[in-house]
Amino acid sequence: MHHVIIGNSIAGVEAALTIRKRDERARITVISSESAHPFARTAMMYVFCGQLRQQDTEFVERGTWERLRVSAVHDRVVRVDASGHRVFLEAGDPIQYDRLLLAVGSVARRLPYLAAYEGEGVHHYVTLGDHERLDRAARSGMRVAVIGGGLIGVEAAEVLHLRGLRTHWLVREAWTWPVALDRGEAAMVEAHVAHHGVDVRTGFPVEGFERKGGAVALSSGSEWLEVDLVVGAIGVVPNTAFLASSGVELGKEGSVQTRDNLASVSAPDVFAAGDCACVTWADGSRRPETLWYTGRDQGRAAGAAMLGDEVRYRRGTWTNSAKFFDLEYTTAGYVPIAEATRRAPTPGRWQTWFQRLPDEPATLRIVVKDERVVGFNALGRRWSTDVWLRWIQERRALPWVLEHLRESTFDEEFTPRFPVLPTATLEEGA
Ligand SMILES: Cc1cc2nc3c(=O)[nH]c(=O)nc-3n(C[C@H](O)[C@H](O)[C@H](O)COP(=O)(O)OP(=O)(O)OC[C@H]3O[C@@H](n4cnc5c(N)ncnc54)[C@H](O)[C@@H]3O)c2cc1C
């Protein structure tokens, strides 16, 4: 059986490892256009600002593919013929498969009004190619505007600032990363990023654009800002344009429609995993999950399904962590931000416990539904998401969680206790 995997990032790698672990004799081919060897996209920005070297981001030991008899092909797939079970490469000969995994990830969502200026001062930060182009263009002292208030936006603003560029972070919404942070939490992030020297402008929808010689002028309608470079960070879309006439059904924005076992709904023997796969979320909605660890889990599930196992992929409880300069962010469970998403939480009694420490930039928000803790959002301190996930699973009540909070400190020995103060609030609603 020949398993062909397009994509050598987290989803593709985990699928290949899963297949090899279970089937000594399977023929496995992993194709990647981006890099010959797998690297962690999550760490790419730290290469940009000089904190890591590219080889530090490799998450698969060199020699692994040879040892596991996986054939690694560094080439671009330009077309898939699902009915003929073949993939066509830009440079190499077509490859015949028995089972095919699409683990082709994402590309940056383009800024519609700036599309014509791609490569002329307008950049993105998702692929290695994006990284290399920006790396060549960015010089210390230049003025740069990062457009987009999400995670990639804040990280891009941080590393451009660390590279010595005069950085403006433009956020259309009233506050940054509104799907993950409430107004108060976002204010803390914004103050922290501004304190490091980034010009943070919320409520700045970029509506106009003009070229002025080598510079770019951006308008919010009421204000103009002139910069040398623009970095668009308004999200990602599945990297599936090359599948247009392949026989594989694509959904909203090009994600591959999958069944519960990650088999594509339309093409026999074709599976999808990672950022490009449209999957079912805990709330029943269907869209891609664009996280590193869900890519890992989906890759494992798809690998098992390709071997013929009965598989039902469902994401476990949500968790994520990040750092804005040196400000920690940790989340676990269900933390609805109804105000930002305009979506009412599901029926039930919702309560929100919140505390901000008076002497350091640190907050903790705990969401309670029907007397059980269902979610945590924290800034400033590091917490153990494993412990939080366990408590959510054990359906712990808020008083119990507050009493045991110390047990979820990430590094209990070295971190002072997060005190529960009388200033903490408990409000109805989420
Ligand atoms: C800057 C940045 C920071 C991030 N930080 C975090 C974070 O802190 N935490 C987190 O959970 N997630 C983070 N993410 C998201 C995370 O990186 C992705 O969810 C994850 O990389 C998706 O993995 P994947 O295997 O689906 O595909 P990708 O990592 O996107 O890789 C796609 C693979 O497909 C290959 N490919 C694509 N098209 C073709 C083709 N036509 N022919 C051949 N090969 C092809 C590429 O070569 C590549 O190997 C970040 C993303 C970015 C861009």
XYZ file of C-alpha atoms and ligand atoms in Angstrom:
483
model
C 0.000 0.000 0.000
C 1.456 3.379 -1.022
C 0.566 6.223 1.344
C 1.329 9.625 -0.147
C 1.277 12.644 2.163
C 1.380 16.192 0.822
C 2.847 18.388 3.564
C 5.757 17.726 5.914
C 4.613 19.962 8.747
C 2.981 18.790 11.973
C -0.090 17.061 10.465
C 1.832 15.320 7.680
C 4.706 14.252 9.940
C 2.412 12.803 12.600
C 0.449 10.880 9.983
C 3.655 9.407 8.512
C 4.934 8.411 11.979
C 1.576 6.834 12.859
C 1.506 4.792 9.679
C 5.086 3.594 10.055
C 4.622 2.666 13.727
C 1.766 0.375 12.785
C 2.789 -0.913 9.393
C 6.401 -1.948 8.839
C 5.857 -2.693 5.164
C 3.818 0.273 3.981
C 5.383 2.483 1.342
C 5.268 6.111 2.560
C 6.081 9.230 0.543
C 6.022 12.703 2.086
C 6.040 15.637 -0.352
C 6.792 19.215 0.631
C 7.334 22.303 -1.477
C 8.212 24.637 1.363
C 11.244 23.012 2.959
C 13.085 19.729 2.510
C 13.025 19.118 6.264
C 10.134 19.735 8.705
C 10.312 22.909 10.784
C 7.995 24.406 13.436
C 6.094 27.280 11.885
C 5.238 28.462 15.408
C 8.921 29.299 16.003
C 9.647 30.931 12.626
C 9.264 34.484 13.941
C 11.972 33.901 16.492
C 14.334 33.157 13.607
C 13.298 36.456 12.052
C 14.311 38.422 15.152
C 17.535 36.474 15.653
C 16.596 34.549 18.805
C 16.706 31.156 17.033
C 18.433 29.707 13.978
C 16.355 27.959 11.327
C 17.832 24.594 12.342
C 16.646 25.175 15.941
C 13.063 24.998 14.681
C 13.405 21.483 13.249
C 11.147 19.161 15.200
C 12.117 15.911 13.460
C 15.649 14.670 13.976
C 17.715 14.618 10.771
C 17.955 11.079 9.422
C 14.526 10.056 10.737
C 12.985 9.624 7.287
C 15.893 7.450 6.122
C 15.710 5.372 9.298
C 11.947 4.900 8.952
C 12.175 4.314 5.196
C 9.972 7.282 4.386
C 10.709 8.761 0.992
C 10.908 12.577 1.273
C 10.257 14.522 -1.920
C 11.041 18.240 -2.053
C 8.752 19.412 -4.867
C 5.446 21.207 -5.409
C 2.245 19.321 -6.160
C 0.534 21.240 -8.949
C -2.460 18.977 -9.494
C -4.233 15.987 -7.980
C -6.227 13.562 -10.098
C -8.412 11.889 -7.494
C -10.121 9.531 -9.936
C -6.763 8.330 -11.304
C -5.120 8.274 -7.819
C -2.218 10.410 -9.019
C -0.440 13.576 -7.949
C 1.460 15.725 -10.440
C 4.623 17.530 -9.439
C 6.167 20.748 -10.715
C 9.544 19.116 -11.382
C 9.320 15.374 -10.763
C 7.335 12.554 -12.339
C 3.692 11.950 -11.325
C 3.236 9.757 -8.253
C 0.577 7.043 -7.991
C -1.023 6.575 -4.561
C -3.325 4.125 -2.844
C -4.150 6.556 -0.014
C -3.498 10.291 -0.147
C -3.324 12.727 2.757
C -3.726 16.447 2.154
C -1.825 18.171 4.962
C -1.107 21.332 3.006
C -1.817 23.915 5.714
C -2.644 27.568 5.195
C -1.566 30.689 3.417
C -2.151 34.256 4.561
C -5.540 35.782 3.918
C -4.772 38.619 1.492
C -5.607 42.241 2.185
C -7.992 42.844 -0.732
C -7.124 46.500 -1.260
C -3.375 45.781 -1.180
C -3.316 42.721 -3.433
C -1.831 44.651 -6.345
C 1.164 45.667 -4.247
C 2.254 42.221 -3.053
C 6.033 42.162 -3.006
C 6.228 45.945 -3.282
C 6.301 46.798 0.359
C 3.309 44.579 1.195
C 4.081 41.351 3.076
C 2.547 38.522 5.113
C 3.915 36.115 7.664
C 2.676 32.541 7.300
C 4.964 30.540 5.005
C 8.723 30.185 4.859
C 8.579 32.160 1.589
C 6.806 35.011 3.436
C 9.495 34.863 6.115
C 12.339 34.998 3.572
C 10.798 37.893 1.622
C 10.238 39.943 4.762
C 13.687 39.027 6.049
C 15.226 40.476 2.879
C 13.091 43.631 2.965
C 13.168 44.560 6.666
C 15.950 46.902 7.735
C 16.479 48.537 11.083
C 14.981 52.021 11.279
C 12.307 51.382 8.635
C 8.693 52.206 9.456
C 6.344 49.214 9.347
C 2.601 48.811 9.873
C 1.258 45.434 10.979
C -2.439 45.143 10.103
C -4.464 42.704 12.234
C -5.164 42.382 15.932
C -4.820 38.603 16.335
C -2.042 36.316 17.456
C 0.046 36.518 14.272
C -0.390 40.311 14.296
C 0.922 40.780 17.798
C 3.807 38.360 17.214
C 4.738 40.099 13.968
C 4.682 43.495 15.690
C 6.921 42.125 18.427
C 9.599 40.607 16.171
C 9.656 43.565 13.758
C 10.188 45.845 16.737
C 12.953 43.548 18.006
C 14.581 43.767 14.545
C 14.803 47.526 15.042
C 11.898 48.674 12.846
C 9.644 51.499 13.969
C 6.508 49.435 14.361
C 2.843 50.439 14.245
C 0.265 47.786 15.138
C -3.085 48.614 13.539
C -6.172 46.914 14.908
C -9.552 47.444 13.233
C -11.574 46.470 16.301
C -11.958 48.430 19.520
C -9.517 46.090 21.221
C -6.908 43.512 20.281
C -7.570 39.816 19.650
C -11.267 40.118 20.504
C -12.051 36.432 19.987
C -9.728 35.485 22.854
C -9.445 38.486 25.170
C -12.062 40.658 26.792
C -11.689 44.416 26.801
C -9.789 44.560 30.112
C -7.389 41.754 29.223
C -6.737 43.300 25.820
C -5.993 46.657 27.458
C -3.268 44.954 29.484
C -1.725 43.397 26.363
C -1.893 46.703 24.491
C -0.254 48.586 27.374
C 2.460 45.951 27.602
C 3.232 46.006 23.874
C 3.176 49.825 23.833
C 5.492 49.909 26.862
C 8.048 47.991 24.775
C 7.932 50.708 22.120
C 5.325 49.574 19.572
C 2.779 52.183 18.485
C -0.551 50.420 19.147
C -3.614 51.853 17.381
C -6.949 50.187 18.050
C -10.082 51.254 16.159
C -7.906 51.754 13.048
C -9.677 50.083 10.094
C -7.386 50.453 7.096
C -9.728 51.842 4.453
C -7.466 53.711 2.093
C -4.082 53.133 0.601
C -1.710 55.262 -1.466
C 1.802 54.779 -2.790
C 4.052 57.750 -2.132
C 7.339 57.101 -3.894
C 8.898 54.211 -1.979
C 6.513 54.653 0.952
C 2.991 53.447 1.608
C 0.288 55.627 3.158
C -2.577 53.922 4.968
C -5.797 55.644 5.928
C -8.318 54.772 8.617
C -10.802 57.210 7.096
C -9.878 59.963 9.522
C -6.126 59.478 9.857
C -3.182 58.747 7.514
C -0.089 56.800 8.454
C 3.007 56.646 6.236
C 5.267 53.585 6.419
C 7.937 51.779 4.363
C 6.505 48.262 4.807
C 3.096 46.741 5.473
C 2.610 43.292 7.008
C -0.928 41.924 6.625
C -1.957 39.619 9.472
C -5.705 39.244 9.015
C -5.881 35.474 9.322
C -5.204 32.448 7.155
C -7.052 30.472 4.480
C -6.516 26.844 3.405
C -3.686 26.367 0.919
C -5.799 24.398 -1.517
C -5.991 26.463 -4.731
C -4.118 23.711 -6.608
C -6.983 21.275 -5.836
C -9.520 23.276 -7.842
C -10.241 20.633 -10.505
C -9.033 17.594 -8.596
C -12.362 16.023 -7.702
C -11.859 16.876 -4.024
C -14.762 18.939 -2.689
C -13.724 22.212 -1.116
C -15.885 24.201 1.282
C -15.875 27.740 2.556
C -12.626 29.519 1.665
C -11.232 26.275 0.226
C -11.082 23.896 3.194
C -11.305 20.179 2.416
C -14.669 18.782 3.490
C -14.066 15.727 5.680
C -16.027 13.017 7.436
C -15.551 12.187 11.112
C -12.560 9.971 10.251
C -10.934 12.790 8.220
C -11.618 11.035 4.907
C -12.656 13.588 2.304
C -16.394 13.530 1.619
C -15.940 13.497 -2.133
C -12.831 11.576 -3.213
C -12.249 7.948 -2.283
C -8.894 7.284 -0.560
C -8.204 10.987 -0.022
C -7.916 12.280 3.547
C -7.188 15.717 5.006
C -5.622 16.892 8.270
C -4.366 20.083 9.882
C -5.117 23.656 8.862
C -6.609 22.693 5.476
C -9.256 20.291 6.846
C -12.827 21.347 7.615
C -13.752 19.511 10.830
C -16.507 19.536 13.436
C -15.938 21.732 16.507
C -17.244 21.081 20.006
C -20.136 23.487 19.379
C -21.137 21.574 16.241
C -19.909 24.195 13.772
C -17.659 23.103 10.900
C -14.461 24.936 9.994
C -10.707 24.342 10.068
C -8.833 24.310 13.375
C -5.644 26.258 12.836
C -3.494 25.229 15.766
C -0.263 23.282 16.028
C -1.514 20.693 18.516
C -4.791 20.069 16.699
C -2.716 19.529 13.548
C -0.760 16.921 15.512
C -3.919 15.170 16.722
C -5.550 15.275 13.308
C -2.385 13.911 11.664
C -2.409 10.965 14.060
C -6.105 10.337 13.498
C -5.783 10.587 9.704
C -2.780 8.225 9.719
C -4.807 5.633 11.631
C -7.797 6.117 9.316
C -5.554 5.641 6.266
C -4.588 2.268 7.743
C -8.269 1.371 7.885
C -8.893 1.936 11.609
C -12.300 3.053 12.849
C -11.544 6.656 13.760
C -13.712 9.523 14.960
C -11.753 12.756 15.240
C -13.128 15.224 17.764
C -11.027 17.878 19.352
C -10.647 17.618 23.094
C -11.071 20.629 25.330
C -9.491 23.782 23.922
C -6.137 24.965 25.238
C -3.550 27.436 24.014
C -0.694 29.540 25.261
C 1.379 32.393 23.873
C 3.644 35.206 24.949
C 3.406 38.899 24.057
C 6.969 40.119 24.612
C 7.347 38.703 28.141
C 3.639 38.712 29.031
C 2.365 35.154 29.348
C -1.057 34.122 28.032
C -2.688 30.798 28.908
C -6.179 29.559 28.189
C -8.054 26.286 28.631
C -11.643 25.233 28.164
C -14.554 27.333 27.033
C -14.130 31.080 27.381
C -16.836 32.784 25.353
C -16.342 36.440 24.586
C -19.952 37.171 23.744
C -19.349 40.925 23.547
C -16.796 40.499 20.768
C -18.296 37.628 18.832
C -21.892 38.769 19.255
C -22.784 35.131 19.874
C -24.854 34.380 22.954
C -23.448 31.560 25.069
C -25.483 28.360 25.143
C -28.412 28.224 27.635
C -27.585 27.717 31.307
C -26.327 29.805 34.220
C -23.046 31.475 33.281
C -20.816 33.242 35.775
C -17.424 34.892 35.422
C -14.901 35.167 38.226
C -12.179 37.742 37.574
C -9.189 39.073 39.374
C -6.403 41.445 38.472
C -3.352 41.611 40.737
C -2.675 45.117 42.023
C 1.138 45.032 41.835
C 1.902 43.162 38.638
C 0.357 42.785 35.181
C -1.480 39.539 35.874
C -5.128 38.571 35.511
C -7.149 35.406 35.871
C -10.653 34.842 34.539
C -12.578 31.691 35.356
C -15.796 30.856 33.540
C -18.454 28.830 35.349
C -21.474 27.174 33.795
C -24.214 25.663 35.972
C -21.858 25.748 39.024
C -19.009 23.916 37.219
C -15.782 25.515 36.031
C -15.591 25.295 32.228
C -12.829 27.706 31.240
C -9.768 29.733 32.250
C -8.087 32.790 30.660
C -4.916 34.152 32.215
C -2.337 36.832 31.498
C 0.946 37.555 33.178
C 1.574 34.249 34.959
C 2.320 30.785 33.585
C -0.185 28.084 34.432
C -0.405 24.360 33.845
C -3.047 23.708 31.212
C -2.865 19.975 32.017
C -4.137 20.674 35.535
C -6.823 23.070 34.287
C -8.026 20.555 31.697
C -8.228 17.876 34.381
C -10.306 20.135 36.633
C -12.662 20.935 33.780
C -13.023 17.241 33.056
C -13.620 16.528 36.753
C -16.368 19.198 36.721
C -14.937 21.061 39.694
C -16.886 23.844 41.379
C -15.438 27.365 41.608
C -14.746 27.382 45.422
C -12.810 24.118 45.074
C -10.773 25.477 42.149
C -9.921 28.689 44.007
C -8.838 26.690 47.034
C -6.545 24.481 44.909
C -5.389 27.176 42.470
C -1.766 26.916 43.577
C -1.593 23.347 42.233
C -2.027 24.707 38.715
C 0.892 27.164 38.923
C 3.244 26.202 36.093
C 6.391 26.244 38.163
C 5.108 26.028 41.706
C 8.555 26.118 43.311
C 9.641 29.411 41.753
C 6.402 31.313 41.209
C 4.748 33.227 44.029
C 1.202 32.188 44.858
C -1.568 33.924 42.870
C -3.546 35.279 45.820
C -7.343 35.249 45.811
C -8.145 38.785 46.966
C -11.349 40.429 48.210
C -11.219 42.604 45.067
C -12.025 39.560 42.895
C -15.421 39.793 41.215
C -18.033 37.163 40.424
C -20.543 38.331 37.864
C -23.502 36.705 36.182
C -22.889 36.025 32.463
C -19.955 34.995 30.331
C 3.542 32.927 12.477
C 2.676 31.824 13.031
C 2.681 31.557 14.379
C 1.896 30.531 14.895
N 1.910 30.298 16.241
C 1.155 29.313 16.745
C 1.164 29.040 18.142
O 1.844 29.714 18.928
N 0.402 28.004 18.600
C -0.365 27.246 17.755
O -1.039 26.313 18.210
N -0.389 27.485 16.430
C 0.336 28.492 15.907
N 0.310 28.733 14.561
C -0.520 27.851 13.692
C 0.240 26.568 13.349
O 1.541 26.879 12.918
C -0.524 25.799 12.268
O -1.808 25.494 12.791
C 0.193 24.525 11.855
O 1.479 24.803 11.337
C -0.629 23.765 10.800
O 0.063 22.611 10.456
P -0.248 21.818 9.126
O 0.543 20.551 9.232
O -1.694 21.744 8.894
O 0.338 22.681 7.901
P 1.443 23.781 7.730
O 2.285 23.961 8.931
O 0.810 24.994 7.185
O 2.369 23.149 6.570
C 1.891 22.924 5.278
C 2.762 21.901 4.583
O 2.221 21.617 3.293
C 3.215 21.701 2.286
N 2.547 22.086 1.038
C 1.531 22.969 0.885
N 1.142 23.016 -0.411
C 1.924 22.135 -1.069
C 1.999 21.737 -2.421
N 1.179 22.224 -3.368
N 2.944 20.832 -2.757
C 3.778 20.312 -1.820
N 3.728 20.643 -0.513
C 2.825 21.555 -0.160
C 4.189 22.711 2.823
O 5.444 22.512 2.215
C 4.182 22.358 4.314
O 5.036 21.277 4.542
C 1.084 29.756 14.023
C 1.078 30.032 12.661
C 1.863 31.053 12.159
C 1.830 31.332 10.690
